């Protein structure tokens, strides 16, 4: 049954209709199940890798990129970490590609970067302050009535400089920076969000670069 579902959805990925979107969604929900990790997921990734490398069907390329982006979005990082290299080195050249292919290639790239980097709360992130005028006025009145105290400085994380960053992340960031120069706003916007998400998981010295 699983093989028939994957085969049918794989064929629908090459259609220029809403069935392509539905097939990508079904594959992402099916192949990211814990019991699909060893067999069907790896088989589909190898099939997608071979088709991206040799197909001239633009609709099929688009469908495969949509499915891969959804798979790496819904899949657990622990199970997808060893499968990211299967996809990263066959990403199509974005030059001259249709806008939707560039968009989903950008989405897939950022999700590969998020797969390589563990989820963490950056200690150097921007802390949003008070957004209420009343609270600001009350705070100003209370600080004027008593002497100012030195602000507490948040101590940096102990392992901030020791965080391991895979070398593949450099290729991810480079492609996202290239997408920031894209002629279409939707691609640039997706690349900007990807840069922000990937940077939030980097140590502070790499994030500054």
PDB file of C-alpha atoms in Angstrom:
ATOM      1  CA  UNK A   1       0.000   0.000   0.000  1.00  0.00           C
ATOM      2  CA  UNK A   2       2.791   2.423   0.937  1.00  0.00           C
ATOM      3  CA  UNK A   3       4.610   1.728  -2.329  1.00  0.00           C
ATOM      4  CA  UNK A   4       1.441   2.398  -4.355  1.00  0.00           C
ATOM      5  CA  UNK A   5       0.810   5.678  -2.536  1.00  0.00           C
ATOM      6  CA  UNK A   6       4.402   6.866  -3.052  1.00  0.00           C
ATOM      7  CA  UNK A   7       4.368   5.773  -6.700  1.00  0.00           C
ATOM      8  CA  UNK A   8       1.078   7.536  -7.428  1.00  0.00           C
ATOM      9  CA  UNK A   9       2.156  10.729  -5.699  1.00  0.00           C
ATOM     10  CA  UNK A  10       5.522  10.679  -7.469  1.00  0.00           C
ATOM     11  CA  UNK A  11       3.743  10.562 -10.822  1.00  0.00           C
ATOM     12  CA  UNK A  12       1.465  13.453  -9.796  1.00  0.00           C
ATOM     13  CA  UNK A  13       4.504  15.609  -8.976  1.00  0.00           C
ATOM     14  CA  UNK A  14       4.996  16.133 -12.689  1.00  0.00           C
ATOM     15  CA  UNK A  15       1.516  17.555 -13.295  1.00  0.00           C
ATOM     16  CA  UNK A  16       0.805  21.262 -13.768  1.00  0.00           C
ATOM     17  CA  UNK A  17      -2.252  21.262 -11.503  1.00  0.00           C
ATOM     18  CA  UNK A  18      -3.291  21.314  -7.866  1.00  0.00           C
ATOM     19  CA  UNK A  19      -2.743  17.568  -7.763  1.00  0.00           C
ATOM     20  CA  UNK A  20       0.982  18.367  -7.680  1.00  0.00           C
ATOM     21  CA  UNK A  21       0.561  20.389  -4.483  1.00  0.00           C
ATOM     22  CA  UNK A  22      -1.587  17.667  -2.933  1.00  0.00           C
ATOM     23  CA  UNK A  23       0.936  14.971  -3.864  1.00  0.00           C
ATOM     24  CA  UNK A  24       3.783  16.945  -2.276  1.00  0.00           C
ATOM     25  CA  UNK A  25       1.752  17.365   0.911  1.00  0.00           C
ATOM     26  CA  UNK A  26       0.790  13.684   1.075  1.00  0.00           C
ATOM     27  CA  UNK A  27       4.405  12.622   0.589  1.00  0.00           C
ATOM     28  CA  UNK A  28       5.599  14.990   3.309  1.00  0.00           C
ATOM     29  CA  UNK A  29       3.052  13.658   5.803  1.00  0.00           C
ATOM     30  CA  UNK A  30       3.586  10.022   4.872  1.00  0.00           C
ATOM     31  CA  UNK A  31       7.364   9.841   4.579  1.00  0.00           C
ATOM     32  CA  UNK A  32       8.071  11.758   7.790  1.00  0.00           C
ATOM     33  CA  UNK A  33       6.354   9.144   9.943  1.00  0.00           C
ATOM     34  CA  UNK A  34       8.798   7.424  12.340  1.00  0.00           C
ATOM     35  CA  UNK A  35       8.240   4.024  10.708  1.00  0.00           C
ATOM     36  CA  UNK A  36       9.142   5.381   7.233  1.00  0.00           C
ATOM     37  CA  UNK A  37      12.642   6.528   8.116  1.00  0.00           C
ATOM     38  CA  UNK A  38      14.652   3.530   6.981  1.00  0.00           C
ATOM     39  CA  UNK A  39      12.924   2.411   3.781  1.00  0.00           C
ATOM     40  CA  UNK A  40      10.412   4.532   1.828  1.00  0.00           C
ATOM     41  CA  UNK A  41      11.907   7.900   2.789  1.00  0.00           C
ATOM     42  CA  UNK A  42      15.426   6.994   1.687  1.00  0.00           C
ATOM     43  CA  UNK A  43      14.104   5.420  -1.515  1.00  0.00           C
ATOM     44  CA  UNK A  44      12.139   8.550  -2.373  1.00  0.00           C
ATOM     45  CA  UNK A  45      15.139  10.798  -1.687  1.00  0.00           C
ATOM     46  CA  UNK A  46      17.306   8.706  -4.007  1.00  0.00           C
ATOM     47  CA  UNK A  47      14.585   8.835  -6.666  1.00  0.00           C
ATOM     48  CA  UNK A  48      14.255  12.613  -6.277  1.00  0.00           C
ATOM     49  CA  UNK A  49      18.028  12.989  -6.441  1.00  0.00           C
ATOM     50  CA  UNK A  50      18.254  11.059  -9.709  1.00  0.00           C
ATOM     51  CA  UNK A  51      15.323  12.914 -11.286  1.00  0.00           C
ATOM     52  CA  UNK A  52      16.653  16.333 -10.359  1.00  0.00           C
ATOM     53  CA  UNK A  53      19.981  15.447 -11.936  1.00  0.00           C
ATOM     54  CA  UNK A  54      18.717  14.256 -15.331  1.00  0.00           C
ATOM     55  CA  UNK A  55      15.143  15.402 -15.985  1.00  0.00           C
ATOM     56  CA  UNK A  56      14.182  18.188 -18.367  1.00  0.00           C
ATOM     57  CA  UNK A  57      10.548  18.300 -17.169  1.00  0.00           C
ATOM     58  CA  UNK A  58      10.164  21.671 -15.470  1.00  0.00           C
ATOM     59  CA  UNK A  59       6.904  20.657 -13.812  1.00  0.00           C
ATOM     60  CA  UNK A  60       8.498  17.547 -12.303  1.00  0.00           C
ATOM     61  CA  UNK A  61      11.419  19.586 -10.972  1.00  0.00           C
ATOM     62  CA  UNK A  62       8.934  21.968  -9.397  1.00  0.00           C
ATOM     63  CA  UNK A  63       6.961  19.129  -7.795  1.00  0.00           C
ATOM     64  CA  UNK A  64      10.084  17.447  -6.424  1.00  0.00           C
ATOM     65  CA  UNK A  65      11.300  20.703  -4.885  1.00  0.00           C
ATOM     66  CA  UNK A  66       7.902  21.250  -3.275  1.00  0.00           C
ATOM     67  CA  UNK A  67       7.869  17.736  -1.840  1.00  0.00           C
ATOM     68  CA  UNK A  68      11.435  17.940  -0.526  1.00  0.00           C
ATOM     69  CA  UNK A  69      10.822  21.337   1.068  1.00  0.00           C
ATOM     70  CA  UNK A  70       7.720  19.977   2.820  1.00  0.00           C
ATOM     71  CA  UNK A  71       9.521  16.804   3.927  1.00  0.00           C
ATOM     72  CA  UNK A  72      12.389  18.719   5.535  1.00  0.00           C
ATOM     73  CA  UNK A  73       9.868  21.073   7.109  1.00  0.00           C
ATOM     74  CA  UNK A  74       7.733  18.387   8.770  1.00  0.00           C
ATOM     75  CA  UNK A  75      10.428  15.778   9.396  1.00  0.00           C
ATOM     76  CA  UNK A  76      12.172  15.431  12.744  1.00  0.00           C
ATOM     77  CA  UNK A  77      15.676  16.886  12.715  1.00  0.00           C
ATOM     78  CA  UNK A  78      17.208  13.777  14.247  1.00  0.00           C
ATOM     79  CA  UNK A  79      15.964  11.548  11.438  1.00  0.00           C
ATOM     80  CA  UNK A  80      16.595  14.052   8.621  1.00  0.00           C
ATOM     81  CA  UNK A  81      20.133  15.059   9.594  1.00  0.00           C
ATOM     82  CA  UNK A  82      21.895  12.191   7.812  1.00  0.00           C
ATOM     83  CA  UNK A  83      19.679  12.601   4.731  1.00  0.00           C
ATOM     84  CA  UNK A  84      20.305  16.282   4.056  1.00  0.00           C
ATOM     85  CA  UNK A  85      23.540  15.680   2.038  1.00  0.00           C
ATOM     86  CA  UNK A  86      21.551  13.484  -0.378  1.00  0.00           C
ATOM     87  CA  UNK A  87      19.605  16.549  -1.459  1.00  0.00           C
ATOM     88  CA  UNK A  88      21.940  19.492  -1.027  1.00  0.00           C
ATOM     89  CA  UNK A  89      24.464  18.611  -3.721  1.00  0.00           C
ATOM     90  CA  UNK A  90      21.800  18.184  -6.447  1.00  0.00           C
ATOM     91  CA  UNK A  91      19.959  21.462  -5.992  1.00  0.00           C
ATOM     92  CA  UNK A  92      19.363  22.874  -9.479  1.00  0.00           C
ATOM     93  CA  UNK A  93      21.135  25.952 -10.727  1.00  0.00           C
ATOM     94  CA  UNK A  94      18.697  28.791 -10.093  1.00  0.00           C
ATOM     95  CA  UNK A  95      19.860  30.936 -12.990  1.00  0.00           C
ATOM     96  CA  UNK A  96      17.089  31.201 -15.566  1.00  0.00           C
ATOM     97  CA  UNK A  97      14.672  29.018 -13.593  1.00  0.00           C
ATOM     98  CA  UNK A  98      10.976  29.911 -13.195  1.00  0.00           C
ATOM     99  CA  UNK A  99      10.095  31.924 -10.138  1.00  0.00           C
ATOM    100  CA  UNK A 100       8.351  29.070  -8.303  1.00  0.00           C
ATOM    101  CA  UNK A 101      11.339  26.793  -8.772  1.00  0.00           C
ATOM    102  CA  UNK A 102      13.630  29.480  -7.367  1.00  0.00           C
ATOM    103  CA  UNK A 103      11.237  30.047  -4.477  1.00  0.00           C
ATOM    104  CA  UNK A 104      10.981  26.410  -3.430  1.00  0.00           C
ATOM    105  CA  UNK A 105      14.698  25.839  -3.959  1.00  0.00           C
ATOM    106  CA  UNK A 106      15.244  28.735  -1.560  1.00  0.00           C
ATOM    107  CA  UNK A 107      12.785  27.235   0.937  1.00  0.00           C
ATOM    108  CA  UNK A 108      14.467  23.842   0.674  1.00  0.00           C
ATOM    109  CA  UNK A 109      17.896  25.407   1.172  1.00  0.00           C
ATOM    110  CA  UNK A 110      16.927  27.185   4.370  1.00  0.00           C
ATOM    111  CA  UNK A 111      15.306  24.038   5.758  1.00  0.00           C
ATOM    112  CA  UNK A 112      18.467  22.098   5.016  1.00  0.00           C
ATOM    113  CA  UNK A 113      20.373  24.721   6.983  1.00  0.00           C
ATOM    114  CA  UNK A 114      17.951  24.411   9.896  1.00  0.00           C
ATOM    115  CA  UNK A 115      18.401  20.639   9.769  1.00  0.00           C
ATOM    116  CA  UNK A 116      22.178  20.943  10.119  1.00  0.00           C
ATOM    117  CA  UNK A 117      21.902  23.310  13.106  1.00  0.00           C
ATOM    118  CA  UNK A 118      20.247  22.285  16.383  1.00  0.00           C
ATOM    119  CA  UNK A 119      17.439  24.403  17.712  1.00  0.00           C
ATOM    120  CA  UNK A 120      18.678  26.864  20.328  1.00  0.00           C
ATOM    121  CA  UNK A 121      17.805  30.199  21.890  1.00  0.00           C
ATOM    122  CA  UNK A 122      20.522  32.672  20.938  1.00  0.00           C
ATOM    123  CA  UNK A 123      21.652  34.635  24.015  1.00  0.00           C
ATOM    124  CA  UNK A 124      22.589  37.566  21.783  1.00  0.00           C
ATOM    125  CA  UNK A 125      19.129  37.834  20.198  1.00  0.00           C
ATOM    126  CA  UNK A 126      17.162  41.077  20.246  1.00  0.00           C
ATOM    127  CA  UNK A 127      15.013  41.437  23.354  1.00  0.00           C
ATOM    128  CA  UNK A 128      11.852  43.393  22.688  1.00  0.00           C
ATOM    129  CA  UNK A 129      11.278  46.002  25.360  1.00  0.00           C
ATOM    130  CA  UNK A 130       8.101  47.553  26.728  1.00  0.00           C
ATOM    131  CA  UNK A 131       5.615  48.643  24.077  1.00  0.00           C
ATOM    132  CA  UNK A 132       3.080  50.392  26.361  1.00  0.00           C
ATOM    133  CA  UNK A 133       3.217  54.174  26.745  1.00  0.00           C
ATOM    134  CA  UNK A 134       1.649  53.959  30.219  1.00  0.00           C
ATOM    135  CA  UNK A 135       4.228  51.421  31.380  1.00  0.00           C
ATOM    136  CA  UNK A 136       7.021  53.556  29.942  1.00  0.00           C
ATOM    137  CA  UNK A 137       5.770  56.643  31.820  1.00  0.00           C
ATOM    138  CA  UNK A 138       5.421  54.699  35.064  1.00  0.00           C
ATOM    139  CA  UNK A 139       8.903  53.255  34.636  1.00  0.00           C
ATOM    140  CA  UNK A 140      10.336  56.703  33.942  1.00  0.00           C
ATOM    141  CA  UNK A 141       8.657  58.102  37.080  1.00  0.00           C
ATOM    142  CA  UNK A 142       9.912  55.308  39.288  1.00  0.00           C
ATOM    143  CA  UNK A 143      13.478  55.592  37.989  1.00  0.00           C
ATOM    144  CA  UNK A 144      13.463  59.354  38.544  1.00  0.00           C
ATOM    145  CA  UNK A 145      12.457  58.884  42.184  1.00  0.00           C
ATOM    146  CA  UNK A 146      15.371  56.594  43.010  1.00  0.00           C
ATOM    147  CA  UNK A 147      18.993  56.461  41.903  1.00  0.00           C
ATOM    148  CA  UNK A 148      19.764  54.461  38.803  1.00  0.00           C
ATOM    149  CA  UNK A 149      21.137  50.995  39.284  1.00  0.00           C
ATOM    150  CA  UNK A 150      23.606  49.325  36.945  1.00  0.00           C
ATOM    151  CA  UNK A 151      21.890  47.170  34.367  1.00  0.00           C
ATOM    152  CA  UNK A 152      22.316  43.471  34.643  1.00  0.00           C
ATOM    153  CA  UNK A 153      24.346  42.078  31.782  1.00  0.00           C
ATOM    154  CA  UNK A 154      23.284  38.688  30.562  1.00  0.00           C
ATOM    155  CA  UNK A 155      26.154  36.247  30.828  1.00  0.00           C
ATOM    156  CA  UNK A 156      27.075  34.624  27.539  1.00  0.00           C
ATOM    157  CA  UNK A 157      26.458  30.943  27.125  1.00  0.00           C
ATOM    158  CA  UNK A 158      29.361  28.826  28.225  1.00  0.00           C
ATOM    159  CA  UNK A 159      29.415  26.780  25.055  1.00  0.00           C
ATOM    160  CA  UNK A 160      28.741  29.715  22.703  1.00  0.00           C
ATOM    161  CA  UNK A 161      32.187  29.559  21.061  1.00  0.00           C
ATOM    162  CA  UNK A 162      32.354  25.779  21.199  1.00  0.00           C
ATOM    163  CA  UNK A 163      29.157  25.213  19.210  1.00  0.00           C
ATOM    164  CA  UNK A 164      29.800  22.931  16.251  1.00  0.00           C
ATOM    165  CA  UNK A 165      28.733  24.312  12.882  1.00  0.00           C
ATOM    166  CA  UNK A 166      28.861  21.888   9.912  1.00  0.00           C
ATOM    167  CA  UNK A 167      30.697  23.080   6.814  1.00  0.00           C
ATOM    168  CA  UNK A 168      27.544  22.538   4.757  1.00  0.00           C
ATOM    169  CA  UNK A 169      25.991  25.557   6.463  1.00  0.00           C
ATOM    170  CA  UNK A 170      28.409  27.811   4.565  1.00  0.00           C
ATOM    171  CA  UNK A 171      26.980  26.610   1.241  1.00  0.00           C
ATOM    172  CA  UNK A 172      23.453  27.125   2.566  1.00  0.00           C
ATOM    173  CA  UNK A 173      24.163  30.708   3.617  1.00  0.00           C
ATOM    174  CA  UNK A 174      25.904  31.449   0.317  1.00  0.00           C
ATOM    175  CA  UNK A 175      22.897  30.294  -1.704  1.00  0.00           C
ATOM    176  CA  UNK A 176      20.510  32.262   0.509  1.00  0.00           C
ATOM    177  CA  UNK A 177      22.618  35.389   0.059  1.00  0.00           C
ATOM    178  CA  UNK A 178      22.462  34.826  -3.692  1.00  0.00           C
ATOM    179  CA  UNK A 179      18.672  34.600  -3.479  1.00  0.00           C
ATOM    180  CA  UNK A 180      18.612  37.994  -1.750  1.00  0.00           C
ATOM    181  CA  UNK A 181      19.595  39.469  -5.127  1.00  0.00           C
ATOM    182  CA  UNK A 182      16.764  37.715  -6.962  1.00  0.00           C
ATOM    183  CA  UNK A 183      14.601  39.847  -9.246  1.00  0.00           C
ATOM    184  CA  UNK A 184      11.346  38.576  -7.682  1.00  0.00           C
ATOM    185  CA  UNK A 185      10.227  39.883  -4.313  1.00  0.00           C
ATOM    186  CA  UNK A 186       8.786  36.582  -3.133  1.00  0.00           C
ATOM    187  CA  UNK A 187      12.172  34.867  -3.524  1.00  0.00           C
ATOM    188  CA  UNK A 188      14.027  37.691  -1.787  1.00  0.00           C
ATOM    189  CA  UNK A 189      11.525  37.636   1.075  1.00  0.00           C
ATOM    190  CA  UNK A 190      11.908  33.875   1.518  1.00  0.00           C
ATOM    191  CA  UNK A 191      15.711  34.214   1.464  1.00  0.00           C
ATOM    192  CA  UNK A 192      15.587  36.986   4.076  1.00  0.00           C
ATOM    193  CA  UNK A 193      13.489  34.818   6.388  1.00  0.00           C
ATOM    194  CA  UNK A 194      15.864  31.919   5.830  1.00  0.00           C
ATOM    195  CA  UNK A 195      18.899  34.035   6.660  1.00  0.00           C
ATOM    196  CA  UNK A 196      17.240  35.171   9.879  1.00  0.00           C
ATOM    197  CA  UNK A 197      16.282  31.652  10.939  1.00  0.00           C
ATOM    198  CA  UNK A 198      19.687  30.144  10.182  1.00  0.00           C
ATOM    199  CA  UNK A 199      21.551  33.040  11.795  1.00  0.00           C
ATOM    200  CA  UNK A 200      19.538  32.681  15.003  1.00  0.00           C
ATOM    201  CA  UNK A 201      21.037  29.203  15.451  1.00  0.00           C
ATOM    202  CA  UNK A 202      24.647  30.284  14.892  1.00  0.00           C
ATOM    203  CA  UNK A 203      27.146  31.418  17.525  1.00  0.00           C
ATOM    204  CA  UNK A 204      27.402  35.175  17.864  1.00  0.00           C
ATOM    205  CA  UNK A 205      30.762  35.542  16.078  1.00  0.00           C
ATOM    206  CA  UNK A 206      29.478  33.626  13.038  1.00  0.00           C
ATOM    207  CA  UNK A 207      26.166  35.428  13.073  1.00  0.00           C
ATOM    208  CA  UNK A 208      27.995  38.782  12.919  1.00  0.00           C
ATOM    209  CA  UNK A 209      29.861  37.623   9.799  1.00  0.00           C
TER     210      UNK A 209
END
